[in-house]
Coordinates of C-alpha atoms in Angstrom, one line a residue:
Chain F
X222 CA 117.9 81.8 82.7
X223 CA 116.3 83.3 85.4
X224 CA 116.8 83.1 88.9
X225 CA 115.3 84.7 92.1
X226 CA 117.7 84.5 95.3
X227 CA 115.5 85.2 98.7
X228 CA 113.4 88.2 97.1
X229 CA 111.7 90.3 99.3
X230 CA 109.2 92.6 98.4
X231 CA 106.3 94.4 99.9
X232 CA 103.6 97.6 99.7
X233 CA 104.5 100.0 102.0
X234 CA 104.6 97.9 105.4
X235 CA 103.0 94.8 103.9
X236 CA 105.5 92.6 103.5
X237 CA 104.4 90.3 100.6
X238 CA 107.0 88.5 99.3
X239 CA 109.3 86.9 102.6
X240 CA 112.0 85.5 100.8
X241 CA 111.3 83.8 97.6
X242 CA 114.1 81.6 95.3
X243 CA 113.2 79.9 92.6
X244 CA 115.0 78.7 88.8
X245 CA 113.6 79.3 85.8
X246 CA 115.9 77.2 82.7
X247 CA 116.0 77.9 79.6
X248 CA 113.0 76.3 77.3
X249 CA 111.3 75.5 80.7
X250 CA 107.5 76.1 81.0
X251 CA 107.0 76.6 85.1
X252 CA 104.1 77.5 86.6
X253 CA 103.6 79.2 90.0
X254 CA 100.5 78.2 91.8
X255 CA 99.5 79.0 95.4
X256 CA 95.9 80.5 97.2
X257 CA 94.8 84.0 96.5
X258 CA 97.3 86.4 98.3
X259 CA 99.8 84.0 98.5
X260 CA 102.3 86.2 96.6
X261 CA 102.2 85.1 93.1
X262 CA 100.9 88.5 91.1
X263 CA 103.7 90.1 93.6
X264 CA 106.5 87.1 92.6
X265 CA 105.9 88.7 88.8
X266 CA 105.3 92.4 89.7
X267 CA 109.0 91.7 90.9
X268 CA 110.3 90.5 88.3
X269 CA 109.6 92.8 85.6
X270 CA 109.9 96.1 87.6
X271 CA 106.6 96.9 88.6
X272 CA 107.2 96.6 92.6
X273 CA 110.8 97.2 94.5
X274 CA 112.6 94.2 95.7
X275 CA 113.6 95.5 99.4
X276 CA 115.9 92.7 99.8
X277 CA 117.5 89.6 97.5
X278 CA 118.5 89.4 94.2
X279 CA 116.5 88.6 90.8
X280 CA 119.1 87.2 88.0
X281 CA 118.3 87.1 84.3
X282 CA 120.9 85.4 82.0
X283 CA 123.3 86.1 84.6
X284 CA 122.9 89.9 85.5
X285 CA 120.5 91.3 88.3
X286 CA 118.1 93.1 87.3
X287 CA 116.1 93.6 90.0
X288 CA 117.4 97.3 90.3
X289 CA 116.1 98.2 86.5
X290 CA 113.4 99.9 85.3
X291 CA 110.2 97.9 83.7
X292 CA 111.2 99.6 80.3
X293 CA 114.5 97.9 80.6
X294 CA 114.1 95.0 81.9
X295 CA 111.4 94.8 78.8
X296 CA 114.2 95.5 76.8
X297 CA 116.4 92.8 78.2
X298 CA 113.5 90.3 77.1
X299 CA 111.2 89.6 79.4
X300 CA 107.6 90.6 78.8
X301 CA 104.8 90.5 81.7
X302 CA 101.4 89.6 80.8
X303 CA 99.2 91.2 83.5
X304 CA 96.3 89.7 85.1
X305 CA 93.1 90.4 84.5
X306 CA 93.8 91.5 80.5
X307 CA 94.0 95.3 81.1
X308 CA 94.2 96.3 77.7
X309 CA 94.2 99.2 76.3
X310 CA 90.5 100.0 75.7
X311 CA 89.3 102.9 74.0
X312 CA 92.1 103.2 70.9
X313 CA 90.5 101.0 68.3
X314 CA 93.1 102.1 65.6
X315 CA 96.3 100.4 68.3
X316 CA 94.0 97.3 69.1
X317 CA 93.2 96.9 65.0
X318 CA 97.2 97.0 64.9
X319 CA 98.2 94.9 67.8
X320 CA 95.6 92.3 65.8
X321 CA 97.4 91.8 63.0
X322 CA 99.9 91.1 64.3
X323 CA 98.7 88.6 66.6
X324 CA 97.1 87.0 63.7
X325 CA 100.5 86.2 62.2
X326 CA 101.7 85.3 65.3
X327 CA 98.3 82.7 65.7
X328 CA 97.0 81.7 62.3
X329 CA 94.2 79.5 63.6
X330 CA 92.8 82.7 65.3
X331 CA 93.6 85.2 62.3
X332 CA 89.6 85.1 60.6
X333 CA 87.7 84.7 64.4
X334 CA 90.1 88.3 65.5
X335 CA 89.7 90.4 61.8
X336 CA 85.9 90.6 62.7
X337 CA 86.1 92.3 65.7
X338 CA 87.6 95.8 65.8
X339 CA 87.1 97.6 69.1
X340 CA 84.8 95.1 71.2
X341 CA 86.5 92.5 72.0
X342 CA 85.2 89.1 74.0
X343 CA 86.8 88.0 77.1
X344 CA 89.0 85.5 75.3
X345 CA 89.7 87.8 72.4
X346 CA 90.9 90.3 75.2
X347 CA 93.3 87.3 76.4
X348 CA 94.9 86.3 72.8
X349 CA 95.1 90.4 72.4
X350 CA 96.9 90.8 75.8
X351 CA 99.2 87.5 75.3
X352 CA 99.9 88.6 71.6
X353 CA 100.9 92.4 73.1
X354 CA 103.4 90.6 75.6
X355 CA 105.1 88.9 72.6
X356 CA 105.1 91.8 70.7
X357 CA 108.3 92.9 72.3
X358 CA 109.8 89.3 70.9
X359 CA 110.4 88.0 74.6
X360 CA 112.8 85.5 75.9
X361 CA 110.8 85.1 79.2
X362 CA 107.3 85.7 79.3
X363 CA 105.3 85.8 82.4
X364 CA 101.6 85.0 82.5
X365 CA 99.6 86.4 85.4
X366 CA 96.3 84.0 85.3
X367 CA 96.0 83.7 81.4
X368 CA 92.8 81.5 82.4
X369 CA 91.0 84.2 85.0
X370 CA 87.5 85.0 83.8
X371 CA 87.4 83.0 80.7
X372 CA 84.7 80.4 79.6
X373 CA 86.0 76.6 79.7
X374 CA 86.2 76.6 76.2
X375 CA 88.7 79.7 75.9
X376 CA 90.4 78.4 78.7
X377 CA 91.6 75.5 76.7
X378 CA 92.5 77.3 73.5
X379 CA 94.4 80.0 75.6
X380 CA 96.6 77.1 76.8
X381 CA 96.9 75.4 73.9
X382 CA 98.6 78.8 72.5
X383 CA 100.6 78.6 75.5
X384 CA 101.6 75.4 74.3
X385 CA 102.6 76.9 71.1
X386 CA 104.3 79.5 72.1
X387 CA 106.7 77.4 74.5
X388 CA 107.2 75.6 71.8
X389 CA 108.8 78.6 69.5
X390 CA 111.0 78.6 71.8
X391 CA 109.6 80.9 74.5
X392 CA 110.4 80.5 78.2
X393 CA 107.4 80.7 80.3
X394 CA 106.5 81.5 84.0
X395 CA 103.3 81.3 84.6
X396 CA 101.2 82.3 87.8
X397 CA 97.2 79.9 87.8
X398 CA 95.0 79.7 90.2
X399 CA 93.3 76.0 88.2
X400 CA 96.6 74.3 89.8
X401 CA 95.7 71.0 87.9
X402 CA 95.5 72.6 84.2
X403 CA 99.0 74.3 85.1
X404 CA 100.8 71.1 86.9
X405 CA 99.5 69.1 83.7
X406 CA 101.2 71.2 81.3
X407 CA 104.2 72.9 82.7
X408 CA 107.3 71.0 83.2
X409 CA 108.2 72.0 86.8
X410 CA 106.4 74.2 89.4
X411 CA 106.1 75.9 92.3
X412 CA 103.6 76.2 95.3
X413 CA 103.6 79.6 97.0
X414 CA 102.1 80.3 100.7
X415 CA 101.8 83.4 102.6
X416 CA 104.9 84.9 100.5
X417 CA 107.0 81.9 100.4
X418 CA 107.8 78.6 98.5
X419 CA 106.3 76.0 100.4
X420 CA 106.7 73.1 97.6
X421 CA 108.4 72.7 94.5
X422 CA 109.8 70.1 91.9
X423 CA 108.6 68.4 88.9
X424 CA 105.1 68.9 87.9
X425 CA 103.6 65.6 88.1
X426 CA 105.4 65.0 91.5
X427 CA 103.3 67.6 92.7
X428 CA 100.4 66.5 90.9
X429 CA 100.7 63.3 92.9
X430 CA 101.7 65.0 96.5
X431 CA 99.2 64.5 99.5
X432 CA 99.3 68.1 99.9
X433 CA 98.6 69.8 96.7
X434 CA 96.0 67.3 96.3
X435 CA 94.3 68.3 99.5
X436 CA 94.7 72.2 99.0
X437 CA 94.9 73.5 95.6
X438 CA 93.0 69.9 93.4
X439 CA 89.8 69.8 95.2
X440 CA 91.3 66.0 96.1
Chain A
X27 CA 71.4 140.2 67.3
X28 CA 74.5 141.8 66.5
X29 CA 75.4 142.6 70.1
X30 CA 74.7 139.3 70.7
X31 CA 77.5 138.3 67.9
X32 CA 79.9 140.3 69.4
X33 CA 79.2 138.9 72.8
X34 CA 80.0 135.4 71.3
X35 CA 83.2 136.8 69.5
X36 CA 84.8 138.4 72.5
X37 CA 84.1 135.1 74.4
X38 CA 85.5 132.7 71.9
X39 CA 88.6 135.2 72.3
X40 CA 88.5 134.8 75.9
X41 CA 87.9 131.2 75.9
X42 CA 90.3 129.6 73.9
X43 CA 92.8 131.2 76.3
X44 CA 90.8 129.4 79.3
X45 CA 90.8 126.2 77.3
X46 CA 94.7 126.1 76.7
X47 CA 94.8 127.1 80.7
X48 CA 92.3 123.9 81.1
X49 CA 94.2 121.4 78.8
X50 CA 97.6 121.7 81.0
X51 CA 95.4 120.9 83.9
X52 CA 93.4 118.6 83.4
X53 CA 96.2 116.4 81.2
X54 CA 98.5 117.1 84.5
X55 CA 95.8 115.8 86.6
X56 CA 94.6 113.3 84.5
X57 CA 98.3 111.3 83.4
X58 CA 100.0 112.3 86.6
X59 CA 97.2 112.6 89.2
X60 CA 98.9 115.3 90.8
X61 CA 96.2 118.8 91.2
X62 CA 98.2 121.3 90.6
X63 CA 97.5 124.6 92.6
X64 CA 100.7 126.2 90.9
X65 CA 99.3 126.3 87.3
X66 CA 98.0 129.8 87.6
X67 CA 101.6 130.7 88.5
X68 CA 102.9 129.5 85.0
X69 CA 100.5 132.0 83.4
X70 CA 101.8 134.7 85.6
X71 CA 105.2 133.4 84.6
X72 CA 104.7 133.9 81.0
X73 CA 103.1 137.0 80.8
X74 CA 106.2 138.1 83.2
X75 CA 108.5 136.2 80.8
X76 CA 106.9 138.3 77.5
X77 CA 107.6 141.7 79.5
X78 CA 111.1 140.8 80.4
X79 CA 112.0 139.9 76.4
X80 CA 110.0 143.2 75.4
X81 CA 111.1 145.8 78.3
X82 CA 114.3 144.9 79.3
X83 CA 115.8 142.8 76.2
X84 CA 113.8 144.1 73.5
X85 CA 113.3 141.4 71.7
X86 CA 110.6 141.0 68.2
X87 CA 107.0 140.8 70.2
X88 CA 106.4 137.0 68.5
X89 CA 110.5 136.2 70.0
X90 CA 109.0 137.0 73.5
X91 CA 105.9 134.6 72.8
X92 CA 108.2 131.8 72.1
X93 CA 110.4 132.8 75.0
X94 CA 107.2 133.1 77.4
X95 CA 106.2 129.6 76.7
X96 CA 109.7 128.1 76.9
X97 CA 110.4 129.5 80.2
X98 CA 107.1 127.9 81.1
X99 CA 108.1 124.2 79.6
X100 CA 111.6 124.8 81.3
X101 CA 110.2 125.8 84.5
X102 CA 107.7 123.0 84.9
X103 CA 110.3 120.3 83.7
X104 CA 112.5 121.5 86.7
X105 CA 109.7 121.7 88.9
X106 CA 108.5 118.3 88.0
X107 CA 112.3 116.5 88.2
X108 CA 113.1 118.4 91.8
X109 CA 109.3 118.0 93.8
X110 CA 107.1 115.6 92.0
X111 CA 109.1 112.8 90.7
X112 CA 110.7 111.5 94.2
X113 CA 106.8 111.7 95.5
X114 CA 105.6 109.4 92.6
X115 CA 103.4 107.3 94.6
X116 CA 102.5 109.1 97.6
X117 CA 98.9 110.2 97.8
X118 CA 97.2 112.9 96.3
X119 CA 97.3 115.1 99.1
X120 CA 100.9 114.9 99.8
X121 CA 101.8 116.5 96.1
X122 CA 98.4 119.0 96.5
X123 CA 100.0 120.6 99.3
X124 CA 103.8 120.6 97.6
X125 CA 102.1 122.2 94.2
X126 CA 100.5 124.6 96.9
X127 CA 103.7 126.0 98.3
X128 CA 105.0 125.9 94.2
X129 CA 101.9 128.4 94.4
X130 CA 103.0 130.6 96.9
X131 CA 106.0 130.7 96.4
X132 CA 106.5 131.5 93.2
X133 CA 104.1 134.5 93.6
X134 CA 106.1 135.6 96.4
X135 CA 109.1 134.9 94.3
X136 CA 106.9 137.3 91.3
X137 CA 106.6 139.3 93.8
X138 CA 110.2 140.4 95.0
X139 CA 111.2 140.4 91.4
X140 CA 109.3 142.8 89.6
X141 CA 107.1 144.7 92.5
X142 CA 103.8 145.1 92.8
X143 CA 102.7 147.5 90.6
X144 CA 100.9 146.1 87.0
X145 CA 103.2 146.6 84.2
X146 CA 102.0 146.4 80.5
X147 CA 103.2 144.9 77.6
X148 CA 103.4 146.7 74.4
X149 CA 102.6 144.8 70.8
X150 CA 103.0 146.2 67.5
X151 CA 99.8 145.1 66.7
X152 CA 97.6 148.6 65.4
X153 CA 95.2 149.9 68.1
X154 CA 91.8 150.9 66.1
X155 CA 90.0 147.5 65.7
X156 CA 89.1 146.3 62.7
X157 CA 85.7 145.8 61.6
X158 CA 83.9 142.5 60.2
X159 CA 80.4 144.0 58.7
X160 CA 78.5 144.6 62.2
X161 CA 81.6 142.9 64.1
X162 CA 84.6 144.9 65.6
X163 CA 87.8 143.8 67.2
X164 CA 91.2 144.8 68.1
X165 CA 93.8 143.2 65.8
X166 CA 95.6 141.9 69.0
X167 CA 92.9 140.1 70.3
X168 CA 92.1 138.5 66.9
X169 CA 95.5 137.5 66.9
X170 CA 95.5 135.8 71.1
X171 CA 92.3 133.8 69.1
X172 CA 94.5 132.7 66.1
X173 CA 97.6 131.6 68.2
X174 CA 95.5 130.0 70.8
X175 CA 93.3 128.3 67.9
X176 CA 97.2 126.9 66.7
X177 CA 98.5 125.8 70.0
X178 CA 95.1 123.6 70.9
X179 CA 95.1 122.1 67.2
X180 CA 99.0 121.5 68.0
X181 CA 98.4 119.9 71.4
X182 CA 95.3 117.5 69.5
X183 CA 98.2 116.5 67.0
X184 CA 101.1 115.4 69.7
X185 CA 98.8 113.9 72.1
X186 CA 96.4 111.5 69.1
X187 CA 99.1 111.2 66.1
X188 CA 102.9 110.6 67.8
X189 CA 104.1 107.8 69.8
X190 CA 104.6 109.7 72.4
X191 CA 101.0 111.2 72.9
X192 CA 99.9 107.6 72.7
X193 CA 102.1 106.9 75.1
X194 CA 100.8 109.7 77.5
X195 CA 97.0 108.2 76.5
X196 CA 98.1 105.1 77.7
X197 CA 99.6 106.2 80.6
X198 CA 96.3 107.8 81.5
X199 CA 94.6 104.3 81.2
X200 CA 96.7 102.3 82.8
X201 CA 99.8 103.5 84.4
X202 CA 101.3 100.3 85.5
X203 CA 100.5 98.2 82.3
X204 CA 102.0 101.1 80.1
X205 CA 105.5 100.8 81.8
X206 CA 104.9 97.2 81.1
X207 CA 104.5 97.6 77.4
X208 CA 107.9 99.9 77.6
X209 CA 106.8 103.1 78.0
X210 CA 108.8 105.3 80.6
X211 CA 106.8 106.8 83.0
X212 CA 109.2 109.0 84.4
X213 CA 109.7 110.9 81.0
X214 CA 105.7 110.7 80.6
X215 CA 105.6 112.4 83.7
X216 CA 108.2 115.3 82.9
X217 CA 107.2 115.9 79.6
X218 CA 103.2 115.9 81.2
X219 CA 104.2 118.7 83.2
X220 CA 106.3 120.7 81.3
X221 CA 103.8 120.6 78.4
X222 CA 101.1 121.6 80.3
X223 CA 103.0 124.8 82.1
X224 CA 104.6 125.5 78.6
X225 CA 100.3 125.9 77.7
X226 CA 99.8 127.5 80.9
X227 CA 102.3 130.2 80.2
X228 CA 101.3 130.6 76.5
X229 CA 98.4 131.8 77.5
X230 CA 99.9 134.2 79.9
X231 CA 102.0 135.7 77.5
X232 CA 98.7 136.1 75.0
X233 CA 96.7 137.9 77.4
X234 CA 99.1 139.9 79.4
X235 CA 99.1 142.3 76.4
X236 CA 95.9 142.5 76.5
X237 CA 95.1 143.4 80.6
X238 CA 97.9 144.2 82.8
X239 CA 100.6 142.0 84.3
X240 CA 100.8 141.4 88.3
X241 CA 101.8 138.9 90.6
X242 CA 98.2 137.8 91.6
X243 CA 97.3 137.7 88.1
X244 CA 97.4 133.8 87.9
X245 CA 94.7 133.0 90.9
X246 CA 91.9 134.0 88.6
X247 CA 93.3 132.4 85.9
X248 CA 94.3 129.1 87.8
X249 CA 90.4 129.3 89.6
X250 CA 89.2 129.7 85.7
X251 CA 91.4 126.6 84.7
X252 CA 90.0 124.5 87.4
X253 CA 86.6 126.0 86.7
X254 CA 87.3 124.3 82.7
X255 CA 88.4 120.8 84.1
X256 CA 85.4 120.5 85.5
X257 CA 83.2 121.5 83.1
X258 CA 85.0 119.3 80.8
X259 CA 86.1 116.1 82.8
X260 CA 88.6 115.1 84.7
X261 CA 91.6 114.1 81.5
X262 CA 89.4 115.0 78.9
X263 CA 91.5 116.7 76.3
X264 CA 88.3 117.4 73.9
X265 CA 85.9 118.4 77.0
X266 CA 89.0 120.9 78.3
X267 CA 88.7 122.7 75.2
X268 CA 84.9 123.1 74.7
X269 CA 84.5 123.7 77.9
X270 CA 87.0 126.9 77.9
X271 CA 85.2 127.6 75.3
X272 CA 81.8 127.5 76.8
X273 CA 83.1 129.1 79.7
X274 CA 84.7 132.3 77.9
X275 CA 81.3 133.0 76.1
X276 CA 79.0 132.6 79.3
X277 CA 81.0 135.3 81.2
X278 CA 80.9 137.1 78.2
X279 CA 77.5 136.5 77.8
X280 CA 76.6 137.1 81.5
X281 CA 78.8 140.6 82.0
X282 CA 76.6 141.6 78.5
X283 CA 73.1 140.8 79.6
X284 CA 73.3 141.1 83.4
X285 CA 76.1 143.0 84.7
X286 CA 79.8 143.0 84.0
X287 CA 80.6 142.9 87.9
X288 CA 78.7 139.2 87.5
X289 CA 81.6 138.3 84.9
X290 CA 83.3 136.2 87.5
X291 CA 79.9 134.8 89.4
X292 CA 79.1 133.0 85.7
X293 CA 82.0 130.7 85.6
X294 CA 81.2 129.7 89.3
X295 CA 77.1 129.3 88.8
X296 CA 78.0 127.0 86.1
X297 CA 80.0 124.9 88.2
X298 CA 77.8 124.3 91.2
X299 CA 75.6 123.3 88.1
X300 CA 77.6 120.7 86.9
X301 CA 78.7 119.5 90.1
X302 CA 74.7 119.2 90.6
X303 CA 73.7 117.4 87.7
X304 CA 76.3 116.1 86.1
X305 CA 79.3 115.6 88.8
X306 CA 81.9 113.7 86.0
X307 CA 81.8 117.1 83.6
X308 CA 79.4 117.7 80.3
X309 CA 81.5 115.4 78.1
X310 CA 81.4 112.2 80.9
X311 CA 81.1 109.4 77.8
X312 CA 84.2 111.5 75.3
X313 CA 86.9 109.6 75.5
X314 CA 89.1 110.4 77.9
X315 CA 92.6 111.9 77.4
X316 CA 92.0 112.1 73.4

């Protein structure tokens, strides 16, 4: 479904991204993991138009698209859920809208999301800024640290909805720094270091490799 | 009391001329982050544009108006498509110094065309002013308030009730997270620009029947404009407005009560002001851009 052949892609003279191929299949759930400034936020900036690829080639159902536009490459179905939320914060009358209809897309959270209208909690900012991504009816959607700066509680629901939402039928790509939540429940992954795939395969290989263990599961 | 009145009439006249100066710059700076030293220049180019329609194709007065601010939408679009767009992303500084050879440039370009002697514009508007119980005023100026009064209610309208002035709001928020959502920047951009010179030269061609036309005629106005962004807050639609406002009556008020050569020295006393107590404008907790 998606593919990235030997992207590079950098800021100005920073070369971030040093040649990075991976597969994403259709149905999959993969998740990127890797240290801060390892490349991952950049591996998804890529992909949906945000930064420049200044070499390699990013494939999405066959066509590159790593010449388009974000609006277009939106457009062909991919929709990037940045890190860190960054919703819009001050019109209460679009956030009231975007809220319905992430209600109908999450019933369980429909009661909990009418009582708020413009201040929102942390985790109520992340169902808002996943439920905006699939507004566009993605695909592909990319998660950028769906878990960053949530309580342990919200981390769990947010990816039980990631759950669901792979389960509708979604493809999802998904950057997370808590590398054993992500291995646990995505289906293949990748490790990213200094701009480059060091490891990938089969999530609970990598659960069980030496190295993971050592560097990213605290074991 | 009644002087007083008057005072605050002939500022409100004034002002909402600096406030539709102050909303093209301070939306330009505030979506695009670009500080544009060639605004005045759009002003000049619209009260240039209303002389050409009137002298020299003689044109309806209100034809010329609509002409005035077109050129200045057209103008700005251009400007924006040839010299801003391939710099999207450089620094601040880099499209400060472009926008200030727009600036002299297009005053030298004023310059060659017409000359440099002022020219007036005629309107059919009837010279003695009219009188509102102890209130008097020429029927042109009342009509630079009414127009002025229409374009800011009409730039309220695009910018908080269509798609695309929520578009531009978001934009102003979060640049990178808007083209995510679908909106394109580019055309956010051009239409930022355009809209804001189209303002620019509105007001132009509302006051250049009312002084003179001449090719320095927009560094005042631009030094006003910057003078109202500040007042107001950096992309602060609402503060842009009030503070034209407020500016228009204090020089008013200041070339009444103290002298009119301190006309000038009032808009500038009230800026170190704010830049002394409150450095993010009067209107710092508005919300910004709408």
């Amino acid at each position: 479904m998606l593919s990235l052949e030997g992207l590079r892609a950098g800021y100005g003279r920073v070369e971030a991204l040093k040649g990075v191929s991976l597969d994403v299949r259709p149905g999959e759930l993969v998740t990127l993991i890797g240290a801060n400034g390892a490349g991952k936020t950049s591996t998804l900036k890529a992909i949906s138009g945000l930064l420049r690829a200044s070499g390699g080639r990013i494939l999405f159902e066959g066509a590159e698209i790593h010449r388009l536009t974000p609006r277009e490459i939106l457009r062909r179905g991919i929709a990037h859920c940045p890190e860190g939320r960054r919703i819009f914060r001050t019109d209460a009358r679009a956030i009231r809208e975007d809220l319905e209809r992430v209600c109908t897309y999450f019933p369980i959270l429909a009661e909990r999301l009418r009582q708020v209208a413009g201040t929102l909690s942390g985790g109520e900012q992340q169902m808002l800024a996943i439920g905006r991504a699939l507004m566009a009816r993605p695909r592909l959607l990319l998660l950028d640290e769906p878990s960053l700066g949530l309580a342990p509680a919200l981390i769990e629901t947010t990816f039980r909805i990631i759950r669901e939402i792979r389960q509708r039928g979604v493809t999802v790509l998904m950057v997370e720094q808590n590398a054993y939540v992500a291995l646990r429940m995505a289906d293949r992954g990748y490790v990213m270091e200094t701009g480059e795939i060091a490891l990938e395969g089969p999530a609970g290989d990598l659960i069980e490799n030496a190295h993971v263990k050592r560097a990213y599961l605290g074991g | 009391m009644e002087e007083f009145l008057q005072h605050i009439l002939n500022g409100l006249i004034l002002g909402g001329t600096y406030a539709l100066l102050g909303i093209g710059l301070t939306l330009i700076f505030g979506i695009m982050n670009v500080v544009n030293f060639a605004h005045g220049e759009f002003y000049t180019l619209g009260a240039y544009t209303t002389f050409l329609f009137l002298a020299l194709l003689e044109t309806n007065f209100f034809l010329a108006l609509l002409g005035a601010v077109a050129s200045g939408i057209l103008l700005g679009a251009i400007c924006e498509r040839l010299l801003l767009r391939p710099l999207l992303g450089e620094s601040i500084d880099t499209t400060m110094l472009v926008m200030i050879g727009v600036w002299i440039a297009m005053q030298n370009a004023e310059l060659t065309l017409w000359g440099g002697v002022a020219k007036s514009i005629d309107h059919p508007f009837p010279q003695p002013p009219l009188t509102l119980g102890p209130l008097s005023v020429a029927p042109l100026r009342l009509f630079v308030l009414g127009a002025a009064v229409l374009l800011i209610a009409g730039s309220h309208l695009l910018i908080h009730r269509t798609r695309l002035g929520r578009a531009m709001r978001a934009t102003f928020q979060d640049r990178e997270t808007a083209a995510l959502m679908g909106v394109d920047i580019h055309r956010i951009h051009t239409v930022t620009f355009a809209f804001g010179s189209g303002l620019a030269a509105g007001a132009g061609a509302l006051l250049g029947p009312v002084f003179v036309v001449y090719p320095a005629m927009g560094d005042p106005a631009a030094l006003k404009a910057f003078v109202v962004v500040i007042l107001g807050g950096l992309g602060n639609f609402a503060g842009a407005t009030l503070g034209g406002l407020i500016l228009g009556i204090a020089e008013e008020l200041g070339a009444g009560y103290i002298s009119s050569g301190y006309r000038d020295a009032v808009g500038f006393a009230i800026i170190i002001l704010v830049l002394l107590l409150r450095p993010s404008g009067l209107f710092a907790r508005a919300e910004r851009v709408g």
